[in-house]
Amino acid sequence: MNSYTVTVATGHQWFAGTDDYIYITLVGTEQCSDKTLLDKPLYDDFERGAVDSYEVKVGQDLGQLVLVKIEKQKYWMQDSWYCRYVTVKTPSGEHVEFPCYRWLVDDKNVVLRDGKARLPQDDENILVKQQRQKELEIRRMTYRWKEWQPGFPMSIDANRHKDLPRDIQFDSEKEVNFVLNYTKAIENLCVNKFMNMFQSSWNDLADFESIFLRIKNTNIEYVMQHWKEDSMFGYQFLNGCNPVLIEKCFKLPDKLPVTHEMVSSSLDRNLTLEQELEVDFVMLFLFIYCYGFTLTRINIKTCLFFWFQAGNIFICDYELLEGVSANCTDLCTQQYLAAPICLLYKNTQNKIVPIAIQLSQTPGKDAPIFLPSDAHYDWLLAKIWVRSSDFQIHQTVTHLLRTHLISEMFAIAMFRQLPAVHPVFKLLLPHVRFTIAINTKAREELICEGGIFDKANGTGGGGHVQLVQKAMKTLTFRSLCFPDMIRMRCMDNNEEMPKYFYRDDGYRVWEATKSFVSDVMCIYYSNDERVQGDGEIQAFVKDVRNFGMQDSDHCGFPKCLNSREELIEYLTVIVFTASAQHAAVNFGQFDWFSWIPNAPSTMRKPPPNQKGLATLSLIMESLPDRGRSCWHLGAVWALSQYQENELFLGMYPDEHFTEGRVKAAMEKFRKELAGISESIKIRDEKKRMPYYYLRPDKIPNSVAI
């Protein structure tokens, strides 16, 4: 008689334990054991956080242990049980680990592979091949694609959070109750007295301070004190919540007829606007043409002066907002949107400042170009309109579409096409934790018709749907690759654009993440042929393209992967988007958006079509009223909070991988991230406004809020 010692670990979550009957079957290459009852109900085993051991007697030789089957049967009433792992000590003394980390619901069972990751082409045993295929067949029936809105990335086929598979739900649905969380935030911030005061305007900009009674935050206070300054306005394009729109401008678009005479007082290098634009190419050509190969030291110096001094014009274009419907859910309050274009300049102090703002995509007498030299309130109102437009693009495109919805798309394809034994599944699982759940809850309560989004946002009531649909037409795979995204906007030169901390920190986190992904993938893929021959990874990539992106022609998402390097980049995009990119655009919302004049969620008066009309009264009537201010403040507070027991980048407490080489790669990754965190801390000690959104110890593993 052979004796196997089976150790079972129950999860630490509330309600993770069970009093049901738990059975186990050991499956080897030669035989399988009889189904064995591990514990009877009410024996105090399988309690929350417990680790229990049992002896399983087997009469025959099982051969090499390959599978463990766990079954749960109801005792009194159905409950769920969370199993962390099973470890089996064989008669020869070998310890075999079987990671689980999933829920057993009702009377269903789970079949576990040992913890060693394997590609499909490496499985030779018929039993494990069949189990691998069966697992995917069940998953594809469980995780189904659905089009929530036409033109959106495909999402999960579930209308409510409670309809999701138990393994991807939050531990408690209360954790993601948006109505509850926003209301609680409003109460905690002591602004609930204003909550129902819709249509009631604030009297003065200083009145917004009345909703800051409980806010203690250095960054917020600094924004509140300096938000009117052009340098603070410009700084946010680099290191605010939406640092992904600013791009270098080499030629003014025809729709923005700015002249040198308009902006000359804002330029401080004694160059014309045309010379500032004619960077890199035209100026060098002219000097070489004039002086040929007889450049003197003086001429070279002059040439280099223009070469390095020019090219300080940048642009931010909110064209996506053109034609988007403004919120009309409140018949008592008309709301408005604009699609501005903002021209920016890097001055000799290396500060980015606005030099021209047009609040329309169509130039003309009804679309004046506002300038810093205009009347104080004209210029201030124009900047407020840009900030409001930036808020709309941030919330709907930068945040919702390009982190939440894209991460969900990758997650669904992963569950459908990769079994638990696949190394890519093990790698990605921590980075899709709760993502499908938070998005489902958002569709249920936040961005649905009549949802919370409609209460305060100018694109509520359907405009946010239009905005995502328009943005999807320009979304490409390469724009999700962080270095490419920076280069596409010509913002990659540190000397030309210093103090772009989003870029600098992002590069470091991207490279550390890519190095980690490479270290792990090179363990399993020794060459490009191994990638090409992996049918599961190819099916995963194809599912993302054909279903997630609905086979869009322009998107550039790969239909297959032909090399190990392509696989590494693809996975780096997934991990970086879910962790660092989401952190960069999410967790600064309270810092930058809680001072409402700096980020109005809606505007109640149309954008000015003439100069000289703006007054303080018009600005107050344009900004959100008291009720919408409260909902806005509650939203940005709730969205900026970390989850309880948050797991940050590099933290992998669930040991899906059991191989020593992978664990070594994880430890190396953590050390690299710790070094980045420490250097950012040192840098930020000297800054009045620290930039910590891409500090690895503040980057959650996944999109979960």
XYZ file of C-alpha atoms in Angstrom:
705
model
C 0.000 0.000 0.000
C 1.442 3.386 -1.111
C 0.892 6.440 1.045
C 0.622 9.963 -0.356
C 0.544 13.005 1.916
C -1.822 15.630 0.533
C -1.625 19.189 1.874
C -4.445 21.599 0.984
C -4.340 25.370 1.593
C -7.549 27.394 1.851
C -7.675 31.058 0.897
C -7.502 33.989 3.298
C -10.519 35.763 1.804
C -13.665 36.178 3.829
C -15.993 33.228 3.151
C -13.104 31.303 1.585
C -13.624 28.315 3.890
C -16.253 25.600 3.539
C -18.062 22.901 5.473
C -18.878 20.896 2.331
C -17.477 17.472 1.479
C -14.083 17.719 -0.233
C -12.810 14.786 -2.301
C -9.499 14.288 -4.095
C -8.341 11.995 -6.877
C -4.671 11.562 -7.777
C -3.944 10.887 -11.436
C -0.657 9.387 -12.572
C 0.763 8.249 -15.869
C -0.046 4.616 -15.006
C -3.145 4.697 -12.814
C -5.444 7.005 -10.898
C -6.423 6.644 -7.259
C -9.930 6.147 -5.987
C -11.846 9.271 -5.068
C -10.897 9.948 -1.462
C -12.885 11.975 1.069
C -10.423 14.314 2.757
C -12.654 15.692 5.469
C -16.212 15.527 6.679
C -18.294 18.658 7.284
C -18.042 20.459 10.615
C -14.608 18.965 11.356
C -13.089 22.473 11.315
C -10.870 21.776 8.314
C -10.825 23.978 5.217
C -11.390 27.052 7.347
C -10.306 30.500 6.143
C -6.501 30.565 5.806
C -6.077 26.955 6.965
C -3.418 24.522 5.700
C -4.573 20.923 6.284
C -2.741 17.647 5.586
C -4.164 14.175 4.917
C -2.912 10.668 4.147
C -4.197 9.105 0.936
C -3.627 5.335 0.652
C -3.228 3.941 -2.845
C -2.932 0.228 -3.552
C -1.449 0.454 -7.015
C 1.533 2.295 -8.508
C 0.261 5.539 -10.024
C 3.443 6.226 -11.981
C 4.415 9.873 -12.389
C 1.844 12.125 -10.742
C 0.417 14.475 -13.419
C -3.016 15.647 -12.265
C -4.979 16.260 -9.088
C -8.769 16.370 -9.220
C -10.625 18.161 -6.387
C -14.389 17.863 -5.959
C -16.729 19.699 -3.633
C -20.164 18.367 -2.745
C -22.875 20.156 -0.812
C -23.395 19.261 2.843
C -26.213 21.527 3.990
C -26.357 24.498 1.657
C -24.256 25.566 -1.303
C -21.241 27.718 -0.574
C -18.017 28.514 -2.374
C -14.531 27.432 -1.365
C -11.268 29.077 -2.367
C -8.320 26.704 -2.732
C -4.847 28.216 -2.882
C -2.774 25.155 -3.649
C -2.367 21.427 -3.176
C 0.990 19.800 -2.424
C 1.462 16.050 -2.702
C 4.321 14.137 -1.101
C 4.791 10.909 -3.044
C 5.944 7.584 -1.538
C 9.432 8.320 -2.924
C 9.585 11.564 -0.913
C 9.118 13.923 -3.868
C 6.998 17.027 -3.263
C 4.800 18.004 -6.210
C 3.100 21.418 -6.116
C -0.280 22.002 -7.755
C -1.180 25.717 -7.790
C -4.913 26.375 -7.779
C -5.857 29.905 -6.651
C -9.463 29.595 -7.729
C -12.959 29.126 -6.377
C -14.887 25.865 -6.306
C -18.525 26.819 -6.687
C -21.575 24.613 -6.120
C -20.784 20.933 -6.831
C -18.241 21.607 -9.552
C -14.706 20.242 -9.556
C -11.308 21.456 -10.628
C -8.445 19.540 -12.223
C -4.943 20.839 -11.477
C -1.650 20.459 -13.292
C 1.601 20.618 -11.355
C 3.196 24.047 -11.119
C 5.735 23.657 -13.905
C 4.696 25.747 -16.904
C 4.559 23.949 -20.259
C 3.960 24.907 -23.859
C 1.394 22.810 -25.753
C 4.059 21.222 -27.959
C 5.837 19.910 -24.850
C 2.923 17.857 -23.564
C 3.286 14.218 -24.610
C 1.039 12.369 -22.174
C -2.432 11.801 -23.633
C -4.133 12.514 -20.282
C -2.642 15.978 -19.892
C -3.259 16.780 -23.563
C -6.924 15.911 -23.174
C -7.213 17.859 -19.940
C -5.540 20.881 -21.542
C -8.054 20.869 -24.381
C -11.016 20.273 -22.072
C -9.998 23.199 -19.873
C -9.982 25.539 -22.865
C -13.331 24.248 -24.137
C -14.913 25.012 -20.762
C -13.254 28.421 -20.596
C -14.497 29.421 -24.048
C -18.043 28.628 -22.982
C -17.552 30.582 -19.747
C -15.693 33.638 -21.101
C -17.691 34.821 -24.095
C -17.205 37.977 -26.170
C -19.918 40.627 -26.332
C -20.189 44.010 -28.040
C -21.365 46.420 -25.347
C -21.537 49.320 -27.795
C -20.909 49.367 -31.564
C -17.322 50.306 -32.355
C -16.022 49.502 -28.849
C -13.434 46.856 -28.084
C -15.330 43.660 -27.326
C -15.988 42.999 -23.637
C -17.198 40.149 -21.433
C -20.664 38.698 -21.976
C -22.099 39.618 -18.573
C -24.546 42.355 -17.690
C -23.824 42.437 -13.961
C -20.867 41.842 -11.688
C -22.629 38.899 -10.042
C -23.035 37.222 -13.449
C -19.258 36.895 -13.864
C -17.387 33.638 -13.226
C -16.587 33.531 -9.512
C -12.830 33.434 -10.162
C -12.800 36.952 -11.621
C -15.256 38.646 -9.260
C -14.186 40.936 -6.472
C -14.096 39.254 -3.092
C -16.951 41.522 -2.054
C -19.199 43.350 -4.487
C -19.355 46.255 -2.025
C -15.731 47.001 -2.915
C -16.798 48.211 -6.353
C -20.184 49.764 -5.678
C -19.695 53.098 -7.416
C -22.819 54.715 -5.981
C -21.815 53.699 -2.457
C -18.179 54.713 -2.901
C -18.947 58.082 -4.470
C -21.546 58.921 -1.833
C -19.136 57.874 0.912
C -16.425 60.045 -0.668
C -18.758 63.026 -0.764
C -19.589 62.526 2.907
C -15.945 62.066 3.910
C -15.025 65.268 2.108
C -17.807 67.093 3.948
C -19.433 68.335 0.745
C -22.700 66.399 1.016
C -24.496 69.628 2.002
C -24.018 70.792 -1.608
C -24.847 67.437 -3.185
C -28.386 68.225 -4.343
C -27.739 71.854 -5.281
C -27.864 71.341 -9.032
C -28.306 74.512 -11.114
C -26.959 76.546 -8.162
C -23.813 78.358 -9.296
C -20.910 79.269 -7.072
C -20.523 83.000 -6.535
C -16.763 83.330 -6.817
C -13.724 81.210 -7.593
C -12.767 81.408 -3.950
C -16.046 79.643 -3.094
C -14.567 76.396 -4.389
C -12.309 76.476 -1.360
C -15.352 75.693 0.783
C -15.278 72.130 -0.508
C -11.630 71.762 0.434
C -12.169 71.838 4.171
C -11.097 68.217 4.640
C -8.496 68.001 1.892
C -4.900 67.880 3.098
C -2.608 67.333 0.158
C 0.452 69.333 -0.858
C -0.069 68.832 -4.594
C -3.721 69.880 -4.458
C -2.926 72.988 -2.445
C -0.201 73.919 -4.931
C -2.603 73.468 -7.859
C -5.212 75.570 -6.080
C -2.708 78.378 -5.546
C -1.119 78.359 -9.004
C -3.736 77.011 -11.451
C -4.183 80.365 -13.183
C -0.494 80.602 -14.097
C 0.460 79.779 -17.672
C 3.411 77.689 -16.512
C 1.154 75.499 -14.339
C -1.278 75.167 -17.247
C 1.552 74.008 -19.511
C 3.175 71.737 -16.925
C 0.080 69.557 -16.819
C 0.531 68.550 -20.449
C 3.776 66.892 -19.372
C 3.141 65.540 -15.898
C -0.543 65.875 -15.150
C -3.202 63.196 -15.520
C -3.210 63.303 -19.312
C 0.444 63.536 -20.385
C -0.124 61.721 -23.673
C -1.503 64.409 -26.009
C 1.192 67.065 -26.324
C 3.320 66.732 -29.450
C 6.021 68.695 -31.178
C 4.752 71.035 -33.870
C 6.806 71.398 -37.056
C 4.103 73.082 -39.130
C 0.978 74.894 -38.034
C -2.182 73.184 -39.287
C -4.244 75.256 -41.709
C -7.110 75.216 -39.232
C -5.005 77.219 -36.744
C -4.043 80.486 -38.501
C -1.676 81.823 -35.859
C 0.780 84.474 -37.043
C 4.063 85.679 -35.585
C 2.532 89.041 -34.810
C -0.044 87.362 -32.578
C 2.466 85.504 -30.426
C 5.667 87.536 -30.702
C 5.337 88.866 -27.149
C 5.356 85.263 -25.851
C 8.532 84.214 -27.687
C 11.781 84.977 -25.860
C 14.571 83.736 -28.181
C 14.490 86.554 -30.746
C 13.261 84.080 -33.341
C 10.128 84.406 -35.413
C 7.342 81.871 -35.065
C 8.339 80.511 -38.465
C 11.939 80.073 -37.337
C 10.807 78.335 -34.147
C 8.851 75.878 -36.271
C 11.591 75.328 -38.842
C 13.634 73.002 -36.636
C 15.863 70.112 -37.763
C 15.454 70.330 -41.531
C 14.878 73.729 -43.143
C 17.359 75.737 -41.086
C 20.178 73.265 -41.577
C 19.489 73.062 -45.321
C 19.558 76.849 -45.647
C 22.896 77.210 -43.857
C 24.511 74.410 -45.820
C 23.121 75.902 -49.045
C 24.464 79.371 -48.164
C 27.881 78.344 -46.890
C 28.443 75.034 -48.625
C 31.521 73.243 -47.292
C 33.272 76.478 -46.305
C 31.590 76.797 -42.928
C 33.700 78.922 -40.602
C 33.691 78.486 -36.857
C 31.383 81.516 -36.587
C 29.011 80.180 -39.221
C 28.941 76.757 -37.583
C 28.153 78.399 -34.255
C 25.324 80.370 -35.859
C 24.013 77.243 -37.557
C 24.037 75.275 -34.316
C 22.335 78.162 -32.548
C 19.357 77.942 -34.864
C 19.512 74.137 -34.896
C 19.232 73.807 -31.130
C 17.338 77.002 -30.322
C 14.491 76.398 -32.749
C 11.858 73.709 -32.417
C 10.202 74.918 -29.244
C 6.604 74.921 -30.465
C 4.198 72.212 -29.323
C 0.547 71.555 -29.922
C -2.389 69.851 -28.274
C -5.371 69.213 -30.536
C -8.732 68.050 -29.154
C -10.129 67.220 -32.574
C -11.767 64.046 -31.227
C -14.347 66.201 -29.431
C -15.548 67.770 -32.680
C -19.190 66.799 -33.231
C -19.540 64.894 -29.940
C -22.917 65.463 -28.274
C -22.891 67.385 -25.009
C -24.743 66.046 -21.986
C -28.467 66.780 -22.237
C -29.756 64.498 -19.476
C -30.726 67.469 -17.284
C -33.386 69.501 -19.049
C -32.856 72.355 -16.593
C -29.178 72.785 -17.393
C -27.776 72.989 -20.877
C -24.202 71.736 -21.130
C -21.529 72.354 -23.763
C -18.381 70.862 -25.260
C -15.619 72.364 -27.388
C -12.838 70.943 -29.544
C -9.990 73.407 -28.936
C -6.470 73.588 -30.324
C -3.775 74.823 -27.979
C -0.380 76.058 -29.157
C 2.434 75.846 -26.586
C 5.952 77.183 -26.314
C 9.018 76.064 -24.400
C 10.610 79.252 -23.175
C 14.218 79.873 -22.174
C 13.421 78.752 -18.613
C 12.398 75.375 -20.075
C 8.795 75.957 -19.042
C 5.917 74.987 -21.310
C 3.443 77.861 -21.628
C 0.385 78.383 -23.841
C 0.735 81.051 -26.507
C -2.501 80.641 -28.504
C -5.858 78.917 -28.015
C -8.604 78.442 -30.566
C -11.765 76.893 -29.127
C -12.980 75.497 -32.437
C -11.650 73.271 -35.198
C -12.954 75.706 -37.796
C -11.185 79.076 -38.023
C -13.173 82.217 -38.683
C -14.647 85.311 -37.120
C -16.638 83.202 -34.657
C -13.505 81.325 -33.581
C -11.102 83.956 -32.257
C -7.571 82.951 -31.324
C -7.107 83.780 -27.667
C -3.698 85.030 -26.557
C -1.863 85.700 -23.279
C -1.966 89.394 -24.197
C -5.781 89.402 -24.184
C -7.889 90.645 -21.295
C -7.375 88.618 -18.105
C -10.761 86.875 -18.056
C -10.747 86.196 -21.815
C -7.466 84.329 -21.494
C -8.469 82.591 -18.265
C -11.767 81.359 -19.702
C -10.025 80.064 -22.836
C -7.619 78.063 -20.657
C -10.511 76.723 -18.564
C -12.144 75.467 -21.749
C -8.953 73.642 -22.722
C -8.721 72.103 -19.258
C -12.341 70.937 -19.466
C -11.743 69.417 -22.900
C -8.604 67.739 -21.598
C -10.676 66.258 -18.762
C -13.162 64.751 -21.242
C -10.435 63.176 -23.381
C -8.610 61.922 -20.310
C -11.613 60.227 -18.730
C -13.021 58.617 -21.850
C -10.071 57.959 -24.138
C -6.808 57.997 -22.166
C -8.249 56.295 -19.088
C -11.372 54.292 -20.019
C -10.497 53.133 -23.526
C -6.734 52.890 -23.560
C -6.272 51.216 -20.168
C -9.543 49.712 -18.881
C -11.156 48.426 -22.068
C -7.915 47.381 -23.733
C -6.785 45.458 -20.642
C -10.145 43.691 -20.444
C -9.845 42.675 -24.080
C -6.453 41.056 -23.440
C -7.821 39.377 -20.297
C -10.790 37.758 -22.034
C -8.611 36.411 -24.849
C -6.168 35.049 -22.263
C -8.869 33.120 -20.414
C -10.289 31.778 -23.673
C -7.080 30.639 -25.331
C -4.436 29.910 -22.678
C -4.721 27.071 -20.136
C -3.500 27.542 -16.593
C -0.339 25.542 -17.317
C 0.794 27.920 -20.069
C 3.668 30.229 -18.998
C 1.998 33.270 -20.569
C -1.195 32.602 -18.602
C 0.841 32.392 -15.393
C 2.693 35.593 -16.304
C -0.386 37.638 -17.196
C -2.886 36.461 -14.592
C -1.724 38.885 -11.836
C -1.953 41.748 -14.337
C -5.616 41.159 -15.222
C -6.733 40.696 -11.602
C -10.206 42.256 -11.100
C -10.035 44.091 -14.449
C -13.065 42.386 -15.987
C -14.899 42.858 -12.680
C -14.260 46.606 -12.413
C -15.222 47.157 -16.046
C -18.420 45.142 -15.691
C -19.368 47.133 -12.616
C -18.604 50.354 -14.510
C -20.922 49.310 -17.346
C -23.531 48.409 -14.749
C -23.450 51.638 -12.716
C -21.037 54.231 -14.050
C -21.066 54.638 -17.827
C -24.443 53.060 -18.575
C -27.488 55.070 -19.617
C -28.618 56.990 -16.566
C -25.440 56.064 -14.699
C -23.252 58.176 -12.470
C -21.258 59.459 -15.455
C -24.343 61.333 -16.597
C -24.589 63.310 -13.356
C -21.546 65.517 -13.737
C -19.692 64.958 -17.010
C -20.113 67.037 -20.135
C -19.848 63.906 -22.299
C -22.455 62.048 -20.244
C -25.700 60.988 -21.838
C -24.011 59.276 -24.784
C -21.213 61.643 -25.714
C -18.697 59.353 -24.011
C -19.845 56.508 -26.265
C -19.348 58.650 -29.372
C -15.918 59.657 -28.125
C -14.758 56.069 -27.656
C -16.106 55.141 -31.078
C -14.122 57.975 -32.685
C -10.984 57.198 -30.705
C -11.110 53.531 -31.721
C -10.601 54.589 -35.327
C -7.168 55.965 -34.448
C -6.088 53.393 -31.845
C -3.176 51.232 -33.011
C -1.054 48.560 -31.411
C 2.095 50.655 -31.858
C 0.503 53.520 -29.915
C 0.314 51.152 -26.921
C 4.076 50.529 -27.067
C 5.353 53.209 -24.703
C 8.594 54.142 -26.529
C 6.757 54.281 -29.855
C 3.988 56.413 -28.393
C 6.541 58.924 -27.130
C 8.453 58.952 -30.457
C 5.256 59.355 -32.501
C 4.737 62.691 -30.768
C 8.419 63.619 -31.162
C 8.714 63.974 -27.397
C 11.583 61.531 -26.883
C 14.490 63.981 -26.724
C 15.380 64.702 -23.101
C 17.453 67.779 -23.999
C 14.678 69.306 -26.088
C 12.038 68.521 -23.471
C 13.503 68.243 -19.961
C 11.397 67.554 -16.865
C 8.981 65.314 -18.743
C 8.846 62.905 -15.811
C 6.044 60.806 -17.285
C 8.323 59.991 -20.197
C 11.502 59.516 -18.147
C 9.956 57.324 -15.450
C 7.864 55.511 -18.026
C 10.947 54.549 -20.034
C 12.582 53.045 -16.954
C 9.520 51.058 -15.913
C 8.965 49.898 -19.508
C 12.538 48.661 -19.817
C 12.434 46.906 -16.430
C 9.136 45.261 -17.356
C 10.393 44.213 -20.769
C 13.557 42.774 -19.223
C 11.462 40.746 -16.763
C 9.141 39.474 -19.488
C 12.176 38.547 -21.575
C 13.818 36.679 -18.696
C 10.694 34.577 -18.161
C 9.828 33.941 -21.786
C 13.376 32.914 -22.692
C 13.041 30.043 -20.212
C 10.294 28.485 -22.319
C 10.970 29.804 -25.825
C 14.533 28.976 -26.812
C 14.072 30.265 -30.369
C 11.584 31.827 -32.775
C 10.364 28.427 -33.969
C 9.063 27.675 -30.480
C 6.862 30.778 -30.700
C 5.664 29.935 -34.199
C 4.823 26.394 -33.129
C 2.810 27.405 -30.064
C -0.772 27.096 -31.297
C -2.211 28.473 -28.061
C -0.247 31.708 -28.104
C -1.111 32.195 -31.766
C -4.798 31.619 -30.971
C -4.538 34.175 -28.134
C -3.102 36.853 -30.425
C -5.646 36.050 -33.130
C -8.538 36.259 -30.661
C -7.409 39.723 -29.571
C -7.236 40.940 -33.160
C -10.291 39.216 -34.670
C -12.701 39.532 -31.756
C -11.335 42.028 -29.234
C -10.481 44.601 -31.907
C -13.157 43.231 -34.263
C -10.567 42.669 -36.989
C -10.102 46.389 -37.534
C -7.991 47.076 -40.628
C -6.191 50.142 -39.261
C -5.378 48.921 -35.755
C -2.133 47.134 -36.568
C -2.693 44.493 -33.886
C -0.756 41.421 -35.012
C -2.614 38.393 -36.329
C 0.263 36.129 -35.370
C 3.674 36.281 -33.709
C 6.708 35.106 -35.649
C 9.546 35.661 -33.217
C 10.426 35.609 -29.559
C 11.141 39.341 -29.660
C 7.633 40.011 -31.001
C 6.160 37.922 -28.196
C 8.187 39.776 -25.558
C 7.076 43.173 -26.858
C 3.441 42.027 -27.088
C 3.399 40.835 -23.484
C 5.243 43.938 -22.300
C 2.469 46.058 -23.821
C -0.133 44.074 -21.875
C 1.680 44.251 -18.535
C 2.708 47.920 -18.918
C -0.773 49.052 -20.004
C -2.449 47.298 -17.074
C 0.040 48.490 -14.493
C 2.182 51.548 -15.236
C 0.080 53.268 -17.881
C -3.089 52.942 -15.837
C -1.308 54.182 -12.719
C 0.063 57.210 -14.583
C -3.365 58.361 -15.767
C -5.510 57.261 -12.830
C -3.990 57.882 -9.425
C -3.282 61.571 -9.948
C -6.924 62.435 -10.553
C -7.550 63.779 -7.073
C -4.314 65.805 -7.216
C -5.127 67.501 -10.518
C -8.907 67.383 -10.845
C -10.205 68.100 -7.340
C -9.635 71.839 -7.785
C -12.636 72.115 -10.069
C -11.701 75.286 -12.024
C -8.560 73.425 -13.117
C -10.557 70.500 -14.551
C -14.245 71.297 -14.998
C -16.204 68.117 -15.636
C -18.738 70.080 -17.646
C -19.346 73.637 -18.890
C -22.750 75.300 -18.619
C -22.218 78.156 -21.057
C -21.054 77.887 -24.680
C -17.425 78.647 -25.542
C -16.948 82.373 -26.232
C -17.041 83.311 -29.920
C -15.777 86.834 -29.366
C -13.114 88.513 -27.309
C -13.975 91.004 -24.626
C -17.063 89.142 -23.367
C -15.570 87.165 -20.520
C -16.212 88.283 -16.976
C -15.917 86.603 -13.603
C -19.698 86.201 -13.618
C -19.594 84.387 -16.984
C -16.836 82.106 -15.726
C -18.841 81.166 -12.618
C -21.951 80.522 -14.723
C -19.843 78.328 -17.041
C -18.207 76.197 -14.360
C -20.020 73.221 -12.792
C -22.753 74.066 -10.290
C -22.614 72.992 -6.663
C -24.299 69.622 -7.138
C -22.164 68.584 -10.104
C -19.069 69.801 -8.281
C -19.826 67.364 -5.464
C -20.299 64.393 -7.760
C -17.118 65.329 -9.615
C -15.140 65.603 -6.398
C -16.490 62.296 -5.080
C -15.623 60.603 -8.359
C -12.007 61.748 -8.584
C -11.467 60.911 -4.910
C -12.904 57.402 -5.235
C -11.046 56.683 -8.481
C -7.732 57.757 -6.954
C -7.888 55.294 -4.065
C -5.955 52.039 -3.987
C -7.769 48.780 -3.363
C -7.557 47.246 0.083
C -4.616 44.805 0.124
C -3.384 46.228 -3.194
C -0.698 44.254 -5.007
C 1.928 46.517 -6.554
C 4.151 45.894 -9.543
C 6.463 42.942 -8.933
C 4.378 41.498 -6.081
C 3.316 37.934 -6.934
C 2.132 36.262 -3.696
C 0.198 33.563 -5.584
C 2.862 31.125 -6.746
C 1.560 30.104 -10.147
C 5.161 29.506 -11.210
C 7.115 26.958 -9.181
C 10.355 26.930 -11.197
C 13.406 28.411 -9.526
C 14.510 30.279 -12.661
C 11.223 32.167 -12.814
C 11.378 33.005 -9.124
C 14.898 34.331 -9.665
C 13.603 36.502 -12.533
C 10.881 37.841 -10.244
C 13.408 38.721 -7.566
C 15.597 40.491 -10.127
C 12.532 42.425 -11.322
C 11.681 43.502 -7.786
C 15.220 44.740 -7.195
C 15.177 46.779 -10.404
C 11.819 48.282 -9.485
C 13.036 49.082 -5.960
C 16.007 50.929 -7.447
C 13.717 52.979 -9.679
C 11.446 53.783 -6.741
C 14.342 54.939 -4.622
C 15.758 57.220 -7.323
C 12.332 58.800 -7.882
C 11.954 59.377 -4.148
C 15.324 61.153 -4.053
C 14.410 63.314 -7.049
C 11.010 64.219 -5.611
C 12.444 65.339 -2.283
C 13.615 68.515 -4.017
C 10.374 69.192 -5.898
C 7.498 71.380 -4.827
C 5.216 69.080 -6.809
C 6.591 65.533 -6.694
C 5.811 63.211 -9.601
C 5.210 59.774 -8.105
C 2.549 58.235 -10.349
C 5.108 55.980 -12.072
C 7.017 55.110 -8.942
C 6.915 51.296 -8.989
C 5.943 50.977 -5.334
C 2.819 53.005 -6.214
C 1.947 51.111 -9.418
C -0.692 48.385 -8.896
C -0.260 45.200 -10.897
C -3.583 45.537 -12.659
C -6.505 47.781 -13.582
C -8.717 47.259 -10.546
C -10.219 50.708 -9.854
